[in-house]
Coordinates of C-alpha atoms in Angstrom, one line a residue:
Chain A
X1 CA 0.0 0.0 0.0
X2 CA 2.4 2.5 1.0
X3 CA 4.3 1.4 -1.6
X4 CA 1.9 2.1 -4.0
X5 CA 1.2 5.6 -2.5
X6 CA 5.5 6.3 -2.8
X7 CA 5.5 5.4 -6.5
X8 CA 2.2 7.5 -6.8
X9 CA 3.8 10.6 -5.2
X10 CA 6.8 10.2 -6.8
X11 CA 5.3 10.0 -10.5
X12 CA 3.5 12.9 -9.7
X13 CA 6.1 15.2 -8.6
X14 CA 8.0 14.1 -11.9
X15 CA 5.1 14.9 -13.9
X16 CA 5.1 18.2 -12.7
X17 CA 8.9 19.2 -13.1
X18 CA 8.2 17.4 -16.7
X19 CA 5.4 20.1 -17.2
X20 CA 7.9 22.8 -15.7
X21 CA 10.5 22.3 -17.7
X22 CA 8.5 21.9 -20.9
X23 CA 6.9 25.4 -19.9
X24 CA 10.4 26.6 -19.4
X25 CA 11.5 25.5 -23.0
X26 CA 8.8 27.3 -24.7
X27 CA 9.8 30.1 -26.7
X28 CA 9.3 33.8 -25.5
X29 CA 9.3 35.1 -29.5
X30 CA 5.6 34.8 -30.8
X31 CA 6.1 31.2 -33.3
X32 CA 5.9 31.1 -36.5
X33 CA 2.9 30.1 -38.4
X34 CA 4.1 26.5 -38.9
X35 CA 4.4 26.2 -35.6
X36 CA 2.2 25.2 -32.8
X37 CA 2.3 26.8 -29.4
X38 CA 5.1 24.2 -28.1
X39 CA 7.5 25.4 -31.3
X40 CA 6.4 22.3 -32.5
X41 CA 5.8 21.8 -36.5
X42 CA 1.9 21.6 -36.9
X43 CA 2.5 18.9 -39.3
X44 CA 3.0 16.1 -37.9
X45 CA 4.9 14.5 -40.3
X46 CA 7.5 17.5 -40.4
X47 CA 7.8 17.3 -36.9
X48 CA 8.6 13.8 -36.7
X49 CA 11.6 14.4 -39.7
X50 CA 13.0 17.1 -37.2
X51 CA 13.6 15.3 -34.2
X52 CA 15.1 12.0 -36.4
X53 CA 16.8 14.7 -38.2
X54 CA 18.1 16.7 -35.2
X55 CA 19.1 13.4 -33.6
X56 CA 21.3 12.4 -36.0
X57 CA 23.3 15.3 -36.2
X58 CA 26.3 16.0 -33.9
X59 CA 26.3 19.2 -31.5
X60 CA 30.3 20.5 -32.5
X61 CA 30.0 22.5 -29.0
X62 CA 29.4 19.3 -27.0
X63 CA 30.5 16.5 -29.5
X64 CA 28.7 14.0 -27.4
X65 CA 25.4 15.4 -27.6
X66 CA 22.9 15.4 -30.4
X67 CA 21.8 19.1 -31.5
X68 CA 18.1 17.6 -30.5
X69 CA 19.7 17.3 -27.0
X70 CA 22.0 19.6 -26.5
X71 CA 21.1 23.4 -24.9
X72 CA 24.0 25.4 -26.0
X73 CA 23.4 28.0 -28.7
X74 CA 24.6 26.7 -31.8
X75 CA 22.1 23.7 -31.7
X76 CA 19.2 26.2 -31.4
X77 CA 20.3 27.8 -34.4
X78 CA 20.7 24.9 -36.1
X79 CA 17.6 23.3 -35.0
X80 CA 16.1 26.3 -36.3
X81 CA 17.7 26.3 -39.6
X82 CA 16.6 22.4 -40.0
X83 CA 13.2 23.3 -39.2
X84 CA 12.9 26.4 -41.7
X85 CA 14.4 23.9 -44.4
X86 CA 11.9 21.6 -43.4
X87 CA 9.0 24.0 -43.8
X88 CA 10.3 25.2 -47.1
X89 CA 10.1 21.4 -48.6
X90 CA 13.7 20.3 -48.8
X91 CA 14.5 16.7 -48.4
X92 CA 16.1 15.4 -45.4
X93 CA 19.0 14.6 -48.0
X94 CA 19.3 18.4 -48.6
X95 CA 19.5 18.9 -45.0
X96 CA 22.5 16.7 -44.3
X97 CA 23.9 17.9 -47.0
X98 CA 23.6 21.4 -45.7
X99 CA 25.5 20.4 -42.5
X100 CA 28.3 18.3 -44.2
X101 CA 29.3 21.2 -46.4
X102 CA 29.4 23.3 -44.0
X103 CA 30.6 21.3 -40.8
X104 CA 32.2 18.2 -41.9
X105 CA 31.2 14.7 -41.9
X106 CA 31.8 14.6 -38.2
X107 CA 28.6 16.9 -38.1
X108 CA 26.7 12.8 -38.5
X109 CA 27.0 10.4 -36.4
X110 CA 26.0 8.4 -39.0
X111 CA 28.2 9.2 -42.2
X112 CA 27.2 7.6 -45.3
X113 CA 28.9 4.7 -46.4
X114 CA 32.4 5.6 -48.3
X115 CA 35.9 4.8 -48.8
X116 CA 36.9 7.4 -45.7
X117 CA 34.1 5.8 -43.2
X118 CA 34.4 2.2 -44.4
X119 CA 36.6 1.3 -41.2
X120 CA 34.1 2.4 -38.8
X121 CA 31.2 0.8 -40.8
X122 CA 33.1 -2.4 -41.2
X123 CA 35.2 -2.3 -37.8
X124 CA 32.4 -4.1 -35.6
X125 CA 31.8 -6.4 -38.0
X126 CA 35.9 -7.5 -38.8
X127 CA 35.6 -7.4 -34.9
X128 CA 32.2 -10.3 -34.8
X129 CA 34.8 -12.1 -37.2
X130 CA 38.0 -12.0 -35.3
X131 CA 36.1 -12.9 -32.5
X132 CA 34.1 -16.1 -34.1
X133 CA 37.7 -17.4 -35.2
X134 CA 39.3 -17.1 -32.1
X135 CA 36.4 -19.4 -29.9
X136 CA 36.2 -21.5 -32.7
X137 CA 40.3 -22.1 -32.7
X138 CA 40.2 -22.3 -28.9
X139 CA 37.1 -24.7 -28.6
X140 CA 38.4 -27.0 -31.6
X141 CA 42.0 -27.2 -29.3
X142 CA 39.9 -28.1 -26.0
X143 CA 38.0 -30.7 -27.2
X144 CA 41.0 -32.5 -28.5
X145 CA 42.5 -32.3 -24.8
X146 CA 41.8 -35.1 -22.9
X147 CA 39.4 -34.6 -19.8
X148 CA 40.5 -33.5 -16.6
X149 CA 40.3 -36.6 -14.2
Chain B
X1 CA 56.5 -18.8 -33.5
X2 CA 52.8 -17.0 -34.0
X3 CA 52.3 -17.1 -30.0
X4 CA 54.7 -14.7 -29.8
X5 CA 54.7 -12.7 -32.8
X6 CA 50.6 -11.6 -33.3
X7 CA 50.5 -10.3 -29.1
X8 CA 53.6 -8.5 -29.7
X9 CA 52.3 -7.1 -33.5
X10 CA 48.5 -6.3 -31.4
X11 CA 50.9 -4.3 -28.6
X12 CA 52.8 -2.1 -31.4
X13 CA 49.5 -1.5 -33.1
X14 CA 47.7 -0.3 -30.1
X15 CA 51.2 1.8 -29.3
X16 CA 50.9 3.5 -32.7
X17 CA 47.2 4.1 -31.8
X18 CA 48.0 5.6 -28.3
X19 CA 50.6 7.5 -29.3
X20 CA 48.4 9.6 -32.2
X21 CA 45.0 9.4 -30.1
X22 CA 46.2 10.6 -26.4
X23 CA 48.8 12.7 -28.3
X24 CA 48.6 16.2 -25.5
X25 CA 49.4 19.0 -28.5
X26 CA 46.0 17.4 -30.1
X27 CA 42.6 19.1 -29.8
X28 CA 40.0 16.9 -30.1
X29 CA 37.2 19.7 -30.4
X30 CA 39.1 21.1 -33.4
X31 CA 37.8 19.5 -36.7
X32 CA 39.2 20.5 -40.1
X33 CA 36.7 22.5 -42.0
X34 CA 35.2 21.2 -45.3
X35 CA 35.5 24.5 -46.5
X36 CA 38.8 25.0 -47.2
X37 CA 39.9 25.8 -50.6
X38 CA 36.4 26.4 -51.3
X39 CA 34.5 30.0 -52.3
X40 CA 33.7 32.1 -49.0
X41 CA 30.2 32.5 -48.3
X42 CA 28.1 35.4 -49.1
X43 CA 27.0 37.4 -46.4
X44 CA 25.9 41.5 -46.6
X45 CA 25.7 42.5 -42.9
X46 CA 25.1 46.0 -41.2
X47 CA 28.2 47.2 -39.2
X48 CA 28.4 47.5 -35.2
X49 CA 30.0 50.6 -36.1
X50 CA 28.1 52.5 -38.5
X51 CA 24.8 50.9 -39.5
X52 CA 24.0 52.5 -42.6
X53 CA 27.4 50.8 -44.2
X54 CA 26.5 47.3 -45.1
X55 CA 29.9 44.9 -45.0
X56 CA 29.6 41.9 -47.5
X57 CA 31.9 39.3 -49.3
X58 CA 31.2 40.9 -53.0
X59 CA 32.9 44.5 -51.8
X60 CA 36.0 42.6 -49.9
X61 CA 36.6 40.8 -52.8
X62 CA 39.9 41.6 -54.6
X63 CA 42.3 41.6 -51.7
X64 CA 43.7 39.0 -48.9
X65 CA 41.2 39.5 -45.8
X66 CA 41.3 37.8 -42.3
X67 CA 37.7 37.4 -40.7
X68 CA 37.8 37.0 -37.0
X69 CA 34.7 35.8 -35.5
X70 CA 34.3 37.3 -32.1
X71 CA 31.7 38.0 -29.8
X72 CA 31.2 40.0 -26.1
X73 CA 30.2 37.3 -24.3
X74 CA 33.1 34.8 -25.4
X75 CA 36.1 35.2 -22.6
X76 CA 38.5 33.7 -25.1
X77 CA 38.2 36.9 -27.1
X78 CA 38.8 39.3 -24.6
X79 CA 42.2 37.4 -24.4
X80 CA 42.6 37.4 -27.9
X81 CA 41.5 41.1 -28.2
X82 CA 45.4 42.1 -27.9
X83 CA 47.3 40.2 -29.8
X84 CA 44.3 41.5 -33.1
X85 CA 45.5 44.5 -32.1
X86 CA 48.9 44.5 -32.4
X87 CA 48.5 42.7 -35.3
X88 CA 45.9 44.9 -36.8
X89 CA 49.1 47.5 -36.0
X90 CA 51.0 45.5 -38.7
X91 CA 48.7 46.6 -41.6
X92 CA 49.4 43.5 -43.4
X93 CA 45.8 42.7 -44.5
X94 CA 42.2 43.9 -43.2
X95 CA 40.7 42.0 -40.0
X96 CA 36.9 42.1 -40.7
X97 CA 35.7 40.9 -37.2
X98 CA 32.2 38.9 -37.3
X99 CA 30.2 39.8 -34.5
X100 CA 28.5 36.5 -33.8
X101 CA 25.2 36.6 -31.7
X102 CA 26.0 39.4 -29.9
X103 CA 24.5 42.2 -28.4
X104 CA 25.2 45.6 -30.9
X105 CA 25.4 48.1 -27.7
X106 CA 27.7 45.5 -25.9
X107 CA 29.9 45.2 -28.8
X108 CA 30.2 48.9 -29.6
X109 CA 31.5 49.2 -25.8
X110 CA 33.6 46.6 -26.1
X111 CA 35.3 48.0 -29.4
X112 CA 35.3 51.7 -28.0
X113 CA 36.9 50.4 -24.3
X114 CA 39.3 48.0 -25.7
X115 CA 39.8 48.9 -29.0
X116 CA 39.0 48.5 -32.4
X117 CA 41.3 46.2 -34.9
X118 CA 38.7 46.0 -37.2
X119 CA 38.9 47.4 -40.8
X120 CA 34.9 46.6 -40.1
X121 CA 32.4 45.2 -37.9
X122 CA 29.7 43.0 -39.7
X123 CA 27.4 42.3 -37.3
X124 CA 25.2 38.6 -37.1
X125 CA 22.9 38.7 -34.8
X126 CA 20.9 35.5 -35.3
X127 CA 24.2 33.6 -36.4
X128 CA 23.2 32.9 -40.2
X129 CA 26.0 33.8 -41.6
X130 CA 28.3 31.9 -38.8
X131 CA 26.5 28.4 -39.7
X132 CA 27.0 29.4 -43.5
X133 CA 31.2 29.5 -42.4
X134 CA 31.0 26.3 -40.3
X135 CA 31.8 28.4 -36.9
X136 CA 30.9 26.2 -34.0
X137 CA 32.2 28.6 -31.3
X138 CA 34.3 32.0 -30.9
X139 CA 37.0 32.6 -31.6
X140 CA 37.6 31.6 -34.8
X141 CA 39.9 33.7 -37.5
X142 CA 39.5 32.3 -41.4
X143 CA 42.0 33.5 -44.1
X144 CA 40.5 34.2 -47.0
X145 CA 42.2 35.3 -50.8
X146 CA 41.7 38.2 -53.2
X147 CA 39.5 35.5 -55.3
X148 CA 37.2 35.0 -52.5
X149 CA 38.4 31.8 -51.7
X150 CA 39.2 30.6 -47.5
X151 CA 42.9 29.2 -47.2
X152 CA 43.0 28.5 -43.7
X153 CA 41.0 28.1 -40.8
X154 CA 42.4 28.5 -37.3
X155 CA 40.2 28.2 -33.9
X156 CA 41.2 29.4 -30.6
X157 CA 42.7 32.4 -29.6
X158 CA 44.4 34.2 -31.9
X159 CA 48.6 34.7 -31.1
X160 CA 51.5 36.7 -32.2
X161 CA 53.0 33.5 -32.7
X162 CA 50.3 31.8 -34.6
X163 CA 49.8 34.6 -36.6
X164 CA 53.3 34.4 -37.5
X165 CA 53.7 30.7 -38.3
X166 CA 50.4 30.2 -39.8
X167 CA 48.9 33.3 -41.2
X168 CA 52.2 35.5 -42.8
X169 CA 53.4 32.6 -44.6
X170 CA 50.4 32.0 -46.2
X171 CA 49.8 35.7 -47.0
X172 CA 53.2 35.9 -48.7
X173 CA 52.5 32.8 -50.9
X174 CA 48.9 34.5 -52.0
X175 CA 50.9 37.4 -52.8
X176 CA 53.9 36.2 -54.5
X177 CA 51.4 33.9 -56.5
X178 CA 49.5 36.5 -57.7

């Protein structure tokens, strides 16, 4: 029971500072007409672009961070230039492309398949490999030793 | 024979590795920009200074500029902000200083207080044109040729000695080549 109440109270009070903060994040310029009154796209198809969009593309401030995640001022203005290429029809193509010319690859954390990122696409997989031969040269040795008495 | 050899190969490997990634004189938050070599991007901004005078890439073109981007809220700058001007004291080639999401009363203080080693003072407010040049932070100087083209890119504070290794050089070759 009391347990119960705990995780009630608790849910609660995160709810709140969940509310709170999302009040907090709201902007103080009147939005745009695209926009809802969270700064969200009103199309709902747009909106869920940007945030897979904005996920996948690297905050240079904190390199760590996503510019969907990250609070520092270059990822606002980039989130905002993402958004105003959204509304104005460009592809999500386009978009990266924006960023890599002007940032780098490092700018994804996803690069494209190429000759320059073909070691980190193909490094987990050489590493599966390496692993697979290495049990399967230590397991074939063990089961020719005898058994321990 | 193998036993011994493929560890030992593995342990130079992951020397080699150690060596260039934990390197000290490396920054990792400096990344190469993809702009190099490639045609500066337009901007027409209104200067700090004197807002009727609009700054922009078509009336700089024709002679070797620096652009330092700089702003009143970066500390880094403030540090800088001496070694631009005893460079700026050189006269070697304009420093246009991009005022990057900055506050245009702050920034004229700032330039009237500490001085000015600006040949002029574009101002970008929202940070357009900064995403336009690749800046991810301040400061951040760019060297840029009488063709409109950007040579070099350095970040971090600006240095008489820096200046001198990286930027002169480079000058000298865009004007002994043209």
């Amino acid at each position: 029971m009391s347990r119960h109440f705990r995780a009630l109270v608790l849910s609660s009070a995160l709810l709140f500072c969940a509310s709170q903060s999302l009040a907090e994040q709201a902007p103080a310029e009147p939005a745009p007409a695209a926009l809802d009154d969270h700064g969200q796209l009103q199309n709902p198809v747009l909106q869920t672009r940007f945030e897979r969009i904005t996920k996948e593309l690297r905050c240079l401030v904190c390199q760590n961070e996503s510019i969907a995640d990250s609070n520092v001022d270059l990822a606002a203005d980039l989130r905002r230039q993402v958004r105003e290429m959204l509304i104005a029809g460009r592809s999500d193509d386009a978009i990266f492309q924006f960023m890599t010319d002007r940032y780098g690859e490092f700018v994804r954390f996803a690069p494209p398949l190429s000759p320059k990122t073909a070691l980190i696409w193909g490094a987990p997989f050489f590493m599966v490999l390496l692993g697979g031969l290495i049990i399967y040269r230590v397991v074939r040795q063990r089961s020719h030793m005898p058994l321990d008495e | 024979m193998w036993k011994f050899l493929l560890p030992f190969a593995a342990f130079v490997a992951l020397v080699v590795l150690f060596a260039f990634g934990l390197n000290p004189n490396r920054d990792i938050h400096e990344l190469p920009s993809p702009l190099i070599g490639k045609a500066a991007p337009e901007f027409a901004l209104k200067d700090v200074l004197d807002p009727t005078r609009t700054v922009s890439t078509a009336t700089l073109k024709g002679q070797v500029y620096v652009l330092n981007v700089w702003a009143t809220w970066c500390v880094a700058c403030r540090e800088e902000q001496e070694s631009l001007l005893a460079i700026a004291r050189q006269n070697v080639v304009p420093i246009i200083g991009l005022d990057y999401r900055d506050n245009q009363d702050k920034a004229k203080l700032w330039l009237t207080q500490l001085g000015n080693p600006y040949a002029a003072v574009p101002f970008d407010g929202d940070g357009r044109t900064a995403i336009d040049w690749g800046v991810y932070g301040a400061p951040e100087t760019y060297l840029v040729d009488a063709q409109g083209r950007i040579i070099y890119k350095f970040i971090s504070p600006l240095t008489q000695e820096v200046w001198e290794k990286e930027f002169l050089p480079r000058i000298a070759a865009l004007r002994s080549g043209a």
